[in-house]
Amino acid sequence: MAAADLAQIADVDIDPDGVFKYVLIRVHSAPPSEAPAGESKEIVRGYKWAEYHADIYDKVSDEMQKKGYSCECLGGGRISHQSQDKKIHVYGYSMGYGRAQHSISTDKIKAMYPDYEVTWADDGY
């Protein structure tokens, strides 16, 4: 698979409102043993249905593997999405995966929600 195929994967998929867990995932265009350097991208996934960060990662990882990609979780946190106020705040960490690099996550979210105020902090859980 080529990097162009990676472009078909949405950078951000989060619930439209509420406070929920999220993970930052690096998707590789092939299994780690076959993927050349640079053939990867980071994606943000966050959903209210997830009790644990691993629930999100496991679901996304399974979906990506079925399409021929491999994944690694770079960390997690929480997202507060206030759609009525057009605000998204990224914060906290995952007990299992550690803290995601929220600056990467917020850059991707800002691109998806350009008319929102998107902020982040390392505080909170």
CSV table of C-alpha atoms in Angstrom, one decimal:
chain,number,residue,atom,x,y,z
A,1,MET,CA,0.0,0.0,0.0
A,2,ALA,CA,1.2,3.5,-0.8
A,3,ALA,CA,1.1,6.7,1.2
A,4,ALA,CA,-1.7,7.8,-1.0
A,5,ASP,CA,-3.8,5.0,0.5
A,6,LEU,CA,-3.1,6.3,3.9
A,7,ALA,CA,-4.6,9.6,2.8
A,8,GLN,CA,-8.0,7.8,2.5
A,9,ILE,CA,-8.0,7.3,6.3
A,10,ALA,CA,-9.7,10.2,8.1
A,11,ASP,CA,-7.3,12.1,10.4
A,12,VAL,CA,-10.0,12.7,13.0
A,13,ASP,CA,-13.2,10.8,14.0
A,14,ILE,CA,-14.6,11.9,17.3
A,15,ASP,CA,-18.1,12.0,18.8
A,16,PRO,CA,-20.1,15.2,18.0
A,17,ASP,CA,-20.6,16.3,21.6
A,18,GLY,CA,-19.7,15.4,25.2
A,19,VAL,CA,-16.7,14.4,27.2
A,20,PHE,CA,-15.0,11.1,26.2
A,21,LYS,CA,-11.7,9.2,26.0
A,22,TYR,CA,-9.5,9.4,22.9
A,23,VAL,CA,-6.4,7.8,21.5
A,24,LEU,CA,-3.7,9.0,19.1
A,25,ILE,CA,-2.8,6.2,16.8
A,26,ARG,CA,0.0,5.8,14.2
A,27,VAL,CA,-1.2,3.9,11.2
A,28,HIS,CA,1.5,2.2,9.0
A,29,SER,CA,0.9,1.3,5.4
A,30,ALA,CA,2.0,-2.3,5.9
A,31,PRO,CA,3.0,-4.6,8.7
A,32,PRO,CA,5.9,-3.2,10.7
A,33,SER,CA,8.4,-5.7,9.1
A,34,GLU,CA,7.4,-4.5,5.6
A,35,ALA,CA,6.6,-0.8,6.1
A,36,PRO,CA,9.3,1.6,4.8
A,37,ALA,CA,10.2,4.6,7.0
A,38,GLY,CA,7.8,7.5,6.4
A,39,GLU,CA,4.8,5.3,5.3
A,40,SER,CA,2.6,6.2,8.3
A,41,LYS,CA,0.2,8.9,9.6
A,42,GLU,CA,-1.3,9.8,13.0
A,43,ILE,CA,-5.0,9.7,13.5
A,44,VAL,CA,-7.3,10.8,16.4
A,45,ARG,CA,-10.2,8.6,17.5
A,46,GLY,CA,-12.5,9.5,20.4
A,47,TYR,CA,-15.9,8.0,21.4
A,48,LYS,CA,-18.3,8.2,24.4
A,49,TRP,CA,-19.1,4.4,24.2
A,50,ALA,CA,-15.5,3.5,25.2
A,51,GLU,CA,-15.1,2.5,28.9
A,52,TYR,CA,-11.3,2.2,28.3
A,53,HIS,CA,-8.9,3.7,25.9
A,54,ALA,CA,-8.0,0.2,24.8
A,55,ASP,CA,-11.6,-0.3,23.6
A,56,ILE,CA,-11.1,2.4,21.0
A,57,TYR,CA,-7.6,1.2,20.0
A,58,ASP,CA,-8.7,-2.4,19.7
A,59,LYS,CA,-11.7,-1.5,17.5
A,60,VAL,CA,-9.7,0.9,15.2
A,61,SER,CA,-6.7,-1.5,15.1
A,62,ASP,CA,-8.9,-4.4,14.0
A,63,GLU,CA,-10.5,-2.2,11.3
A,64,MET,CA,-7.2,-1.1,10.0
A,65,GLN,CA,-5.7,-4.6,10.0
A,66,LYS,CA,-8.6,-5.8,7.8
A,67,LYS,CA,-7.6,-3.1,5.3
A,68,GLY,CA,-3.9,-4.2,5.4
A,69,TYR,CA,-2.6,-1.6,7.7
A,70,SER,CA,-0.8,-2.0,11.0
A,71,CYS,CA,-1.2,0.4,14.0
A,72,GLU,CA,0.5,1.5,17.2
A,73,CYS,CA,-1.1,3.5,20.0
A,74,LEU,CA,0.9,6.6,20.8
A,75,GLY,CA,-1.1,7.5,23.9
A,76,GLY,CA,-4.5,8.8,25.0
A,77,GLY,CA,-6.4,11.3,27.0
A,78,ARG,CA,-9.9,12.9,27.0
A,79,ILE,CA,-11.7,15.3,24.8
A,80,SER,CA,-14.4,17.7,25.9
A,81,HIS,CA,-16.4,18.6,22.7
A,82,GLN,CA,-18.9,21.4,23.2
A,83,SER,CA,-20.5,21.6,19.8
A,84,GLN,CA,-23.0,24.3,20.7
A,85,ASP,CA,-20.1,26.6,21.9
A,86,LYS,CA,-17.8,25.4,19.1
A,87,LYS,CA,-15.1,24.4,21.6
A,88,ILE,CA,-12.9,21.4,21.9
A,89,HIS,CA,-10.5,20.8,24.8
A,90,VAL,CA,-8.0,17.9,24.8
A,91,TYR,CA,-6.5,16.9,28.1
A,92,GLY,CA,-5.4,14.2,30.5
A,93,TYR,CA,-3.9,10.8,29.8
A,94,SER,CA,-4.5,7.1,29.5
A,95,MET,CA,-3.6,4.7,32.3
A,96,GLY,CA,-2.8,2.0,29.8
A,97,TYR,CA,-1.1,3.9,27.0
A,98,GLY,CA,0.2,7.1,28.7
A,99,ARG,CA,-0.4,10.7,27.6
A,100,ALA,CA,-0.8,11.3,23.9
A,101,GLN,CA,1.1,14.2,22.5
A,102,HIS,CA,-1.9,16.5,22.7
A,103,SER,CA,-0.3,19.2,20.4
A,104,ILE,CA,-0.4,16.7,17.5
A,105,SER,CA,-4.0,15.7,18.3
A,106,THR,CA,-5.2,19.4,18.5
A,107,ASP,CA,-3.5,20.3,15.2
A,108,LYS,CA,-5.4,17.5,13.5
A,109,ILE,CA,-8.7,18.5,15.3
A,110,LYS,CA,-8.2,22.2,14.3
A,111,ALA,CA,-7.9,21.1,10.7
A,112,MET,CA,-11.1,19.2,10.9
A,113,TYR,CA,-12.9,21.9,12.9
A,114,PRO,CA,-11.5,25.2,11.6
A,115,ASP,CA,-14.2,27.3,13.1
A,116,TYR,CA,-13.8,25.9,16.6
A,117,GLU,CA,-11.7,27.1,19.5
A,118,VAL,CA,-9.4,24.0,20.1
A,119,THR,CA,-7.2,24.0,23.2
A,120,TRP,CA,-5.2,21.4,25.1
A,121,ALA,CA,-3.5,20.9,28.5
A,122,ASP,CA,-1.6,18.1,30.2
A,123,ASP,CA,-3.7,18.6,33.3
A,124,GLY,CA,-6.5,16.3,34.4
A,125,TYR,CA,-7.3,12.7,33.9
